[in-house]
Amino acid sequence: QVQLVESGGGLVQPGGSLRLSCTASGTIFAINVMGWYRQAPGKQRELVATITSGMNTIYPDSLKGRFTISRDNAKNTVSLQANSLKPEDTAVYYCHADRVFYSNYVGQAQWGYDYWGQGTQVTVSS
């Protein structure tokens, strides 16, 4: 009953910018952690950024300064602003949500864990 849908991927030139968005749907009361991960061909999925409901953020050192994560708790959305993009940023970007408090199909409130979106392709190329 909880789904994540990403948008905003596409083709961008090196040095360009892109903004990804993700909306969590369902009867959701709270989402503890939301984030973005990416997976390039032949590589493991890796962390891009996470943000808690209290707006605490985590970035890997390699991406600090170029990527900025934000969220709107009231709308259950998370966004990723990516600047100064490089060809090595090319990957499928996935939205993630963990520790989601929601109402199930029979109206019971419960916690759910580890939700993923379907992914959106970001290609950085001239």
mmCIF file of N, CA and C in Angstrom:
data_model
loop_
_atom_site.group_PDB
_atom_site.id
_atom_site.type_symbol
_atom_site.label_atom_id
_atom_site.label_comp_id
_atom_site.label_asym_id
_atom_site.label_seq_id
_atom_site.Cartn_x
_atom_site.Cartn_y
_atom_site.Cartn_z
ATOM 1 N N GLN A 1 0.808 -1.216 0.000
ATOM 2 C CA GLN A 1 0.000 0.000 0.000
ATOM 3 C C GLN A 1 0.838 1.261 0.000
ATOM 4 N N VAL A 2 2.128 1.096 -0.012
ATOM 5 C CA VAL A 2 3.028 2.236 -0.109
ATOM 6 C C VAL A 2 3.808 2.093 -1.410
ATOM 7 N N GLN A 3 3.747 3.113 -2.235
ATOM 8 C CA GLN A 3 4.472 3.095 -3.504
ATOM 9 C C GLN A 3 5.280 4.371 -3.643
ATOM 10 N N LEU A 4 6.430 4.236 -4.292
ATOM 11 C CA LEU A 4 7.293 5.376 -4.567
ATOM 12 C C LEU A 4 7.384 5.547 -6.077
ATOM 13 N N VAL A 5 7.214 6.776 -6.531
ATOM 14 C CA VAL A 5 7.291 7.060 -7.957
ATOM 15 C C VAL A 5 8.258 8.214 -8.180
ATOM 16 N N GLU A 6 9.292 7.938 -8.996
ATOM 17 C CA GLU A 6 10.296 8.964 -9.294
ATOM 18 C C GLU A 6 9.966 9.676 -10.602
ATOM 19 N N SER A 7 10.521 10.860 -10.733
ATOM 20 C CA SER A 7 10.433 11.605 -11.986
ATOM 21 C C SER A 7 11.634 12.536 -12.088
ATOM 22 N N GLY A 8 11.887 12.987 -13.307
ATOM 23 C CA GLY A 8 12.916 14.002 -13.488
ATOM 24 C C GLY A 8 14.205 13.531 -14.118
ATOM 25 N N GLY A 9 14.327 12.264 -14.420
ATOM 26 C CA GLY A 9 15.544 11.794 -15.063
ATOM 27 C C GLY A 9 15.610 12.232 -16.517
ATOM 28 N N GLY A 10 16.747 11.941 -17.142
ATOM 29 C CA GLY A 10 16.892 12.291 -18.548
ATOM 30 C C GLY A 10 18.338 12.427 -18.948
ATOM 31 N N LEU A 11 18.525 13.033 -20.105
ATOM 32 C CA LEU A 11 19.866 13.247 -20.656
ATOM 33 C C LEU A 11 20.310 14.681 -20.343
ATOM 34 N N VAL A 12 21.529 14.800 -19.842
ATOM 35 C CA VAL A 12 22.064 16.120 -19.513
ATOM 36 C C VAL A 12 23.534 16.153 -19.918
ATOM 37 N N GLN A 13 23.995 17.301 -20.330
ATOM 38 C CA GLN A 13 25.393 17.449 -20.720
ATOM 39 C C GLN A 13 26.299 17.546 -19.490
ATOM 40 N N PRO A 14 27.549 17.149 -19.637
ATOM 41 C CA PRO A 14 28.495 17.316 -18.524
ATOM 42 C C PRO A 14 28.521 18.760 -18.041
ATOM 43 N N GLY A 15 28.514 18.916 -16.723
ATOM 44 C CA GLY A 15 28.465 20.241 -16.138
ATOM 45 C C GLY A 15 27.063 20.760 -15.891
ATOM 46 N N GLY A 16 26.084 20.056 -16.420
ATOM 47 C CA GLY A 16 24.705 20.478 -16.274
ATOM 48 C C GLY A 16 24.094 20.055 -14.951
ATOM 49 N N SER A 17 22.806 20.374 -14.806
ATOM 50 C CA SER A 17 22.077 20.084 -13.574
ATOM 51 C C SER A 17 20.800 19.334 -13.872
ATOM 52 N N LEU A 18 20.314 18.660 -12.837
ATOM 53 C CA LEU A 18 19.080 17.889 -12.953
ATOM 54 C C LEU A 18 18.439 17.840 -11.578
ATOM 55 N N ARG A 19 17.109 17.814 -11.576
ATOM 56 C CA ARG A 19 16.394 17.676 -10.314
ATOM 57 C C ARG A 19 15.479 16.468 -10.401
ATOM 58 N N LEU A 20 15.669 15.553 -9.472
ATOM 59 C CA LEU A 20 14.834 14.363 -9.387
ATOM 60 C C LEU A 20 13.831 14.531 -8.254
ATOM 61 N N SER A 21 12.647 13.993 -8.467
ATOM 62 C CA SER A 21 11.620 14.042 -7.439
ATOM 63 C C SER A 21 11.020 12.665 -7.228
ATOM 64 N N CYS A 22 10.517 12.441 -6.029
ATOM 65 C CA CYS A 22 9.903 11.161 -5.687
ATOM 66 C C CYS A 22 8.731 11.429 -4.750
ATOM 67 N N THR A 23 7.617 10.796 -5.049
ATOM 68 C CA THR A 23 6.430 10.930 -4.206
ATOM 69 C C THR A 23 6.031 9.569 -3.674
ATOM 70 N N ALA A 24 5.791 9.513 -2.396
ATOM 71 C CA ALA A 24 5.295 8.296 -1.765
ATOM 72 C C ALA A 24 3.779 8.380 -1.685
ATOM 73 N N SER A 25 3.114 7.342 -2.196
ATOM 74 C CA SER A 25 1.661 7.345 -2.178
ATOM 75 C C SER A 25 1.137 6.272 -1.233
ATOM 76 N N GLY A 26 -0.111 6.460 -0.790
ATOM 77 C CA GLY A 26 -0.720 5.569 0.186
ATOM 78 C C GLY A 26 -1.244 6.417 1.323
ATOM 79 N N THR A 27 -1.878 5.794 2.284
ATOM 80 C CA THR A 27 -2.344 6.516 3.468
ATOM 81 C C THR A 27 -1.205 6.519 4.474
ATOM 82 N N ILE A 28 -0.343 7.501 4.325
ATOM 83 C CA ILE A 28 0.907 7.555 5.069
ATOM 84 C C ILE A 28 0.837 8.595 6.172
ATOM 85 N N PHE A 29 1.239 8.193 7.357
ATOM 86 C CA PHE A 29 1.243 9.113 8.492
ATOM 87 C C PHE A 29 2.620 9.720 8.713
ATOM 88 N N ALA A 30 3.660 8.942 8.438
ATOM 89 C CA ALA A 30 5.017 9.445 8.646
ATOM 90 C C ALA A 30 6.005 8.554 7.905
ATOM 91 N N ILE A 31 7.083 9.168 7.480
ATOM 92 C CA ILE A 31 8.192 8.435 6.874
ATOM 93 C C ILE A 31 9.455 8.859 7.595
ATOM 94 N N ASN A 32 10.137 7.906 8.208
ATOM 95 C CA ASN A 32 11.304 8.250 9.009
ATOM 96 C C ASN A 32 12.471 8.678 8.129
ATOM 97 N N VAL A 33 12.848 7.860 7.178
ATOM 98 C CA VAL A 33 14.006 8.148 6.332
ATOM 99 C C VAL A 33 13.627 8.018 4.874
ATOM 100 N N MET A 34 14.041 8.986 4.086
ATOM 101 C CA MET A 34 13.914 8.911 2.624
ATOM 102 C C MET A 34 15.283 9.150 2.012
ATOM 103 N N GLY A 35 15.476 8.620 0.828
ATOM 104 C CA GLY A 35 16.800 8.787 0.248
ATOM 105 C C GLY A 35 16.848 8.456 -1.224
ATOM 106 N N TRP A 36 18.037 8.634 -1.765
ATOM 107 C CA TRP A 36 18.320 8.323 -3.159
ATOM 108 C C TRP A 36 19.552 7.426 -3.231
ATOM 109 N N TYR A 37 19.447 6.426 -4.083
ATOM 110 C CA TYR A 37 20.560 5.541 -4.382
ATOM 111 C C TYR A 37 20.691 5.493 -5.901
ATOM 112 N N ARG A 38 21.825 5.012 -6.362
ATOM 113 C CA ARG A 38 21.997 4.881 -7.804
ATOM 114 C C ARG A 38 22.759 3.608 -8.132
ATOM 115 N N GLN A 39 22.546 3.145 -9.346
ATOM 116 C CA GLN A 39 23.243 1.946 -9.802
ATOM 117 C C GLN A 39 23.645 2.126 -11.255
ATOM 118 N N ALA A 40 24.940 2.100 -11.484
ATOM 119 C CA ALA A 40 25.478 2.184 -12.832
ATOM 120 C C ALA A 40 25.638 0.777 -13.395
ATOM 121 N N PRO A 41 25.663 0.634 -14.721
ATOM 122 C CA PRO A 41 25.814 -0.700 -15.318
ATOM 123 C C PRO A 41 27.056 -1.413 -14.804
ATOM 124 N N GLY A 42 26.876 -2.640 -14.368
ATOM 125 C CA GLY A 42 27.990 -3.443 -13.898
ATOM 126 C C GLY A 42 28.492 -3.087 -12.513
ATOM 127 N N LYS A 43 27.797 -2.189 -11.816
ATOM 128 C CA LYS A 43 28.244 -1.784 -10.483
ATOM 129 C C LYS A 43 27.150 -2.029 -9.462
ATOM 130 N N GLN A 44 27.543 -2.031 -8.200
ATOM 131 C CA GLN A 44 26.573 -2.197 -7.126
ATOM 132 C C GLN A 44 25.804 -0.903 -6.893
ATOM 133 N N ARG A 45 24.628 -1.066 -6.343
ATOM 134 C CA ARG A 45 23.841 0.102 -5.969
ATOM 135 C C ARG A 45 24.564 0.842 -4.848
ATOM 136 N N GLU A 46 24.607 2.167 -4.946
ATOM 137 C CA GLU A 46 25.319 2.956 -3.948
ATOM 138 C C GLU A 46 24.465 4.111 -3.442
ATOM 139 N N LEU A 47 24.801 4.553 -2.240
ATOM 140 C CA LEU A 47 24.099 5.658 -1.614
ATOM 141 C C LEU A 47 24.446 6.971 -2.309
ATOM 142 N N VAL A 48 23.404 7.784 -2.533
ATOM 143 C CA VAL A 48 23.604 9.147 -3.013
ATOM 144 C C VAL A 48 23.354 10.127 -1.863
ATOM 145 N N ALA A 49 22.239 9.965 -1.174
ATOM 146 C CA ALA A 49 21.923 10.835 -0.040
ATOM 147 C C ALA A 49 20.714 10.289 0.695
ATOM 148 N N THR A 50 20.645 10.558 1.995
ATOM 149 C CA THR A 50 19.454 10.259 2.772
ATOM 150 C C THR A 50 19.086 11.476 3.605
ATOM 151 N N ILE A 51 17.817 11.526 3.996
ATOM 152 C CA ILE A 51 17.326 12.624 4.825
ATOM 153 C C ILE A 51 16.262 12.078 5.768
ATOM 154 N N THR A 52 16.346 12.457 7.028
ATOM 155 C CA THR A 52 15.359 12.004 8.007
ATOM 156 C C THR A 52 14.188 12.983 8.056
ATOM 157 N N SER A 53 13.155 12.593 8.774
ATOM 158 C CA SER A 53 12.001 13.485 8.931
ATOM 159 C C SER A 53 12.389 14.758 9.670
ATOM 160 N N GLY A 54 13.458 14.692 10.433
ATOM 161 C CA GLY A 54 13.974 15.875 11.124
ATOM 162 C C GLY A 54 14.950 16.678 10.292
ATOM 163 N N MET A 55 15.088 16.300 9.017
ATOM 164 C CA MET A 55 15.928 17.010 8.037
ATOM 165 C C MET A 55 17.422 16.819 8.258
ATOM 166 N N ASN A 56 17.801 15.765 8.927
ATOM 167 C CA ASN A 56 19.221 15.422 9.009
ATOM 168 C C ASN A 56 19.612 14.682 7.735
ATOM 169 N N THR A 57 20.720 15.074 7.145
ATOM 170 C CA THR A 57 21.131 14.515 5.861
ATOM 171 C C THR A 57 22.465 13.774 5.966
ATOM 172 N N ILE A 58 22.617 12.820 5.073
ATOM 173 C CA ILE A 58 23.874 12.081 4.957
ATOM 174 C C ILE A 58 24.234 12.003 3.481
ATOM 175 N N TYR A 59 25.483 12.299 3.168
ATOM 176 C CA TYR A 59 26.017 12.166 1.811
ATOM 177 C C TYR A 59 27.356 11.424 1.888
ATOM 178 N N PRO A 60 27.654 10.609 0.896
ATOM 179 C CA PRO A 60 29.021 10.089 0.836
ATOM 180 C C PRO A 60 29.972 11.247 0.516
ATOM 181 N N ASP A 61 31.186 11.164 1.006
ATOM 182 C CA ASP A 61 32.141 12.257 0.805
ATOM 183 C C ASP A 61 32.338 12.588 -0.675
ATOM 184 N N SER A 62 32.273 11.571 -1.512
ATOM 185 C CA SER A 62 32.542 11.762 -2.940
ATOM 186 C C SER A 62 31.485 12.618 -3.627
ATOM 187 N N LEU A 63 30.297 12.756 -3.026
ATOM 188 C CA LEU A 63 29.215 13.498 -3.676
ATOM 189 C C LEU A 63 28.869 14.806 -2.961
ATOM 190 N N LYS A 64 29.482 15.039 -1.821
ATOM 191 C CA LYS A 64 29.190 16.266 -1.081
ATOM 192 C C LYS A 64 29.519 17.486 -1.930
ATOM 193 N N GLY A 65 28.624 18.461 -1.896
ATOM 194 C CA GLY A 65 28.851 19.699 -2.618
ATOM 195 C C GLY A 65 28.194 19.738 -3.982
ATOM 196 N N ARG A 66 27.918 18.592 -4.564
ATOM 197 C CA ARG A 66 27.283 18.584 -5.881
ATOM 198 C C ARG A 66 25.822 18.128 -5.829
ATOM 199 N N PHE A 67 25.488 17.343 -4.812
ATOM 200 C CA PHE A 67 24.123 16.819 -4.685
ATOM 201 C C PHE A 67 23.492 17.375 -3.409
ATOM 202 N N THR A 68 22.228 17.735 -3.514
ATOM 203 C CA THR A 68 21.493 18.237 -2.356
ATOM 204 C C THR A 68 20.143 17.551 -2.277
ATOM 205 N N ILE A 69 19.875 16.955 -1.133
ATOM 206 C CA ILE A 69 18.599 16.273 -0.921
ATOM 207 C C ILE A 69 17.699 17.157 -0.073
ATOM 208 N N SER A 70 16.402 17.107 -0.362
ATOM 209 C CA SER A 70 15.422 17.848 0.415
ATOM 210 C C SER A 70 14.125 17.040 0.443
ATOM 211 N N ARG A 71 13.237 17.380 1.356
ATOM 212 C CA ARG A 71 11.960 16.681 1.442
ATOM 213 C C ARG A 71 10.883 17.596 1.976
ATOM 214 N N ASP A 72 9.655 17.186 1.688
ATOM 215 C CA ASP A 72 8.477 17.867 2.207
ATOM 216 C C ASP A 72 7.691 16.813 2.972
ATOM 217 N N ASN A 73 7.725 16.877 4.283
ATOM 218 C CA ASN A 73 7.064 15.859 5.097
ATOM 219 C C ASN A 73 5.544 15.845 4.885
ATOM 220 N N ALA A 74 4.971 16.995 4.694
ATOM 221 C CA ALA A 74 3.521 17.077 4.527
ATOM 222 C C ALA A 74 3.067 16.426 3.226
ATOM 223 N N LYS A 75 3.921 16.479 2.198
ATOM 224 C CA LYS A 75 3.552 15.929 0.886
ATOM 225 C C LYS A 75 4.175 14.561 0.626
ATOM 226 N N ASN A 76 4.972 14.081 1.561
ATOM 227 C CA ASN A 76 5.655 12.787 1.397
ATOM 228 C C ASN A 76 6.491 12.744 0.121
ATOM 229 N N THR A 77 7.225 13.799 -0.100
ATOM 230 C CA THR A 77 8.081 13.875 -1.278
ATOM 231 C C THR A 77 9.536 14.081 -0.868
ATOM 232 N N VAL A 78 10.416 13.608 -1.718
ATOM 233 C CA VAL A 78 11.846 13.827 -1.549
ATOM 234 C C VAL A 78 12.417 14.211 -2.905
ATOM 235 N N SER A 79 13.339 15.138 -2.893
ATOM 236 C CA SER A 79 13.938 15.619 -4.135
ATOM 237 C C SER A 79 15.454 15.558 -4.049
ATOM 238 N N LEU A 80 16.064 15.503 -5.216
ATOM 239 C CA LEU A 80 17.523 15.486 -5.293
ATOM 240 C C LEU A 80 17.950 16.484 -6.359
ATOM 241 N N GLN A 81 18.677 17.488 -5.962
ATOM 242 C CA GLN A 81 19.243 18.455 -6.890
ATOM 243 C C GLN A 81 20.676 18.032 -7.189
ATOM 244 N N ALA A 82 20.955 17.765 -8.448
ATOM 245 C CA ALA A 82 22.280 17.315 -8.858
ATOM 246 C C ALA A 82 22.905 18.369 -9.764
ATOM 247 N N ASN A 83 24.054 18.897 -9.353
ATOM 248 C CA ASN A 83 24.740 19.952 -10.106
ATOM 249 C C ASN A 83 26.111 19.472 -10.561
ATOM 250 N N SER A 84 26.668 20.191 -11.516
ATOM 251 C CA SER A 84 28.010 19.887 -12.027
ATOM 252 C C SER A 84 28.149 18.410 -12.364
ATOM 253 N N LEU A 85 27.172 17.914 -13.086
ATOM 254 C CA LEU A 85 27.115 16.475 -13.364
ATOM 255 C C LEU A 85 28.267 16.028 -14.255
ATOM 256 N N LYS A 86 28.707 14.805 -14.001
ATOM 257 C CA LYS A 86 29.823 14.199 -14.724
ATOM 258 C C LYS A 86 29.351 12.926 -15.408
ATOM 259 N N PRO A 87 30.040 12.488 -16.441
ATOM 260 C CA PRO A 87 29.643 11.239 -17.092
ATOM 261 C C PRO A 87 29.559 10.071 -16.111
ATOM 262 N N GLU A 88 30.384 10.055 -15.104
ATOM 263 C CA GLU A 88 30.348 8.958 -14.126
ATOM 264 C C GLU A 88 29.132 9.010 -13.205
ATOM 265 N N ASP A 89 28.347 10.070 -13.296
ATOM 266 C CA ASP A 89 27.079 10.120 -12.556
ATOM 267 C C ASP A 89 25.966 9.388 -13.300
ATOM 268 N N THR A 90 26.253 8.939 -14.494
ATOM 269 C CA THR A 90 25.267 8.194 -15.271
ATOM 270 C C THR A 90 24.890 6.912 -14.537
ATOM 271 N N ALA A 91 23.586 6.745 -14.309
ATOM 272 C CA ALA A 91 23.093 5.592 -13.552
ATOM 273 C C ALA A 91 21.574 5.634 -13.516
ATOM 274 N N VAL A 92 20.999 4.557 -13.029
ATOM 275 C CA VAL A 92 19.587 4.571 -12.668
ATOM 276 C C VAL A 92 19.511 5.019 -11.215
ATOM 277 N N TYR A 93 18.706 6.034 -10.972
ATOM 278 C CA TYR A 93 18.569 6.596 -9.630
ATOM 279 C C TYR A 93 17.258 6.088 -9.012
ATOM 280 N N TYR A 94 17.377 5.578 -7.807
ATOM 281 C CA TYR A 94 16.248 4.976 -7.108
ATOM 282 C C TYR A 94 15.890 5.766 -5.852
ATOM 283 N N CYS A 95 14.631 5.969 -5.684
ATOM 284 C CA CYS A 95 14.101 6.567 -4.456
ATOM 285 C C CYS A 95 13.899 5.455 -3.419
ATOM 286 N N HIS A 96 14.141 5.774 -2.178
ATOM 287 C CA HIS A 96 14.016 4.786 -1.105
ATOM 288 C C HIS A 96 13.322 5.410 0.104
ATOM 289 N N ALA A 97 12.498 4.618 0.758
ATOM 290 C CA ALA A 97 11.854 5.059 1.997
ATOM 291 C C ALA A 97 11.921 3.921 3.012
ATOM 292 N N ASP A 98 12.212 4.276 4.236
ATOM 293 C CA ASP A 98 12.314 3.266 5.288
ATOM 294 C C ASP A 98 11.586 3.742 6.534
ATOM 295 N N ARG A 99 11.051 2.789 7.257
ATOM 296 C CA ARG A 99 10.276 3.050 8.476
ATOM 297 C C ARG A 99 9.111 3.999 8.165
ATOM 298 N N VAL A 100 8.153 3.448 7.440
ATOM 299 C CA VAL A 100 6.973 4.188 7.016
ATOM 300 C C VAL A 100 5.791 3.783 7.884
ATOM 301 N N PHE A 101 5.136 4.739 8.497
ATOM 302 C CA PHE A 101 3.951 4.474 9.320
ATOM 303 C C PHE A 101 2.731 4.801 8.466
ATOM 304 N N TYR A 102 1.934 3.772 8.183
ATOM 305 C CA TYR A 102 0.844 3.961 7.226
ATOM 306 C C TYR A 102 -0.358 3.124 7.628
ATOM 307 N N SER A 103 -1.458 3.372 6.942
ATOM 308 C CA SER A 103 -2.686 2.612 7.162
ATOM 309 C C SER A 103 -2.802 1.555 6.071
ATOM 310 N N ASN A 104 -2.982 0.309 6.472
ATOM 311 C CA ASN A 104 -3.102 -0.754 5.469
ATOM 312 C C ASN A 104 -4.511 -0.810 4.889
ATOM 313 N N TYR A 105 -4.786 -1.784 4.046
ATOM 314 C CA TYR A 105 -6.048 -1.836 3.310
ATOM 315 C C TYR A 105 -7.256 -2.099 4.202
ATOM 316 N N VAL A 106 -7.017 -2.546 5.443
ATOM 317 C CA VAL A 106 -8.142 -2.742 6.368
ATOM 318 C C VAL A 106 -8.178 -1.640 7.420
ATOM 319 N N GLY A 107 -7.391 -0.580 7.203
ATOM 320 C CA GLY A 107 -7.451 0.567 8.086
ATOM 321 C C GLY A 107 -6.631 0.462 9.348
ATOM 322 N N GLN A 108 -5.742 -0.521 9.387
ATOM 323 C CA GLN A 108 -4.875 -0.658 10.557
ATOM 324 C C GLN A 108 -3.575 0.104 10.330
ATOM 325 N N ALA A 109 -3.165 0.823 11.333
ATOM 326 C CA ALA A 109 -1.890 1.536 11.248
ATOM 327 C C ALA A 109 -0.749 0.573 11.550
ATOM 328 N N GLN A 110 0.272 0.643 10.718
ATOM 329 C CA GLN A 110 1.400 -0.258 10.921
ATOM 330 C C GLN A 110 2.659 0.349 10.346
ATOM 331 N N TRP A 111 3.797 -0.244 10.718
ATOM 332 C CA TRP A 111 5.073 0.190 10.174
ATOM 333 C C TRP A 111 5.451 -0.698 8.994
ATOM 334 N N GLY A 112 6.013 -0.079 7.959
ATOM 335 C CA GLY A 112 6.556 -0.813 6.823
ATOM 336 C C GLY A 112 7.990 -0.371 6.597
ATOM 337 N N TYR A 113 8.753 -1.236 5.954
ATOM 338 C CA TYR A 113 10.189 -0.990 5.844
ATOM 339 C C TYR A 113 10.685 -1.227 4.426
ATOM 340 N N ASP A 114 11.706 -0.470 4.053
ATOM 341 C CA ASP A 114 12.504 -0.750 2.870
ATOM 342 C C ASP A 114 11.700 -0.737 1.571
ATOM 343 N N TYR A 115 11.203 0.418 1.203
ATOM 344 C CA TYR A 115 10.465 0.581 -0.049
ATOM 345 C C TYR A 115 11.355 1.227 -1.100
ATOM 346 N N TRP A 116 11.174 0.772 -2.353
ATOM 347 C CA TRP A 116 11.982 1.285 -3.463
ATOM 348 C C TRP A 116 11.080 1.739 -4.611
ATOM 349 N N GLY A 117 11.497 2.793 -5.283
ATOM 350 C CA GLY A 117 10.844 3.188 -6.512
ATOM 351 C C GLY A 117 11.336 2.343 -7.672
ATOM 352 N N GLN A 118 10.785 2.593 -8.843
ATOM 353 C CA GLN A 118 11.132 1.788 -10.010
ATOM 354 C C GLN A 118 12.424 2.263 -10.670
ATOM 355 N N GLY A 119 12.886 3.428 -10.295
ATOM 356 C CA GLY A 119 14.131 3.965 -10.833
ATOM 357 C C GLY A 119 13.898 4.909 -11.998
ATOM 358 N N THR A 120 14.789 5.875 -12.120
ATOM 359 C CA THR A 120 14.746 6.802 -13.244
ATOM 360 C C THR A 120 16.166 6.960 -13.798
ATOM 361 N N GLN A 121 16.276 6.887 -15.112
ATOM 362 C CA GLN A 121 17.584 6.913 -15.748
ATOM 363 C C GLN A 121 18.121 8.344 -15.845
ATOM 364 N N VAL A 122 19.363 8.506 -15.431
ATOM 365 C CA VAL A 122 20.077 9.767 -15.620
ATOM 366 C C VAL A 122 21.310 9.472 -16.469
ATOM 367 N N THR A 123 21.410 10.145 -17.596
ATOM 368 C CA THR A 123 22.543 9.958 -18.497
ATOM 369 C C THR A 123 23.248 11.296 -18.683
ATOM 370 N N VAL A 124 24.540 11.306 -18.378
ATOM 371 C CA VAL A 124 25.341 12.516 -18.521
ATOM 372 C C VAL A 124 26.295 12.298 -19.691
ATOM 373 N N SER A 125 26.020 13.001 -20.770
ATOM 374 C CA SER A 125 26.801 12.782 -21.986
ATOM 375 C C SER A 125 26.681 13.993 -22.900
ATOM 376 N N SER A 126 27.742 14.232 -23.651
ATOM 377 C CA SER A 126 27.706 15.311 -24.639
ATOM 378 C C SER A 126 27.297 14.764 -26.001
#
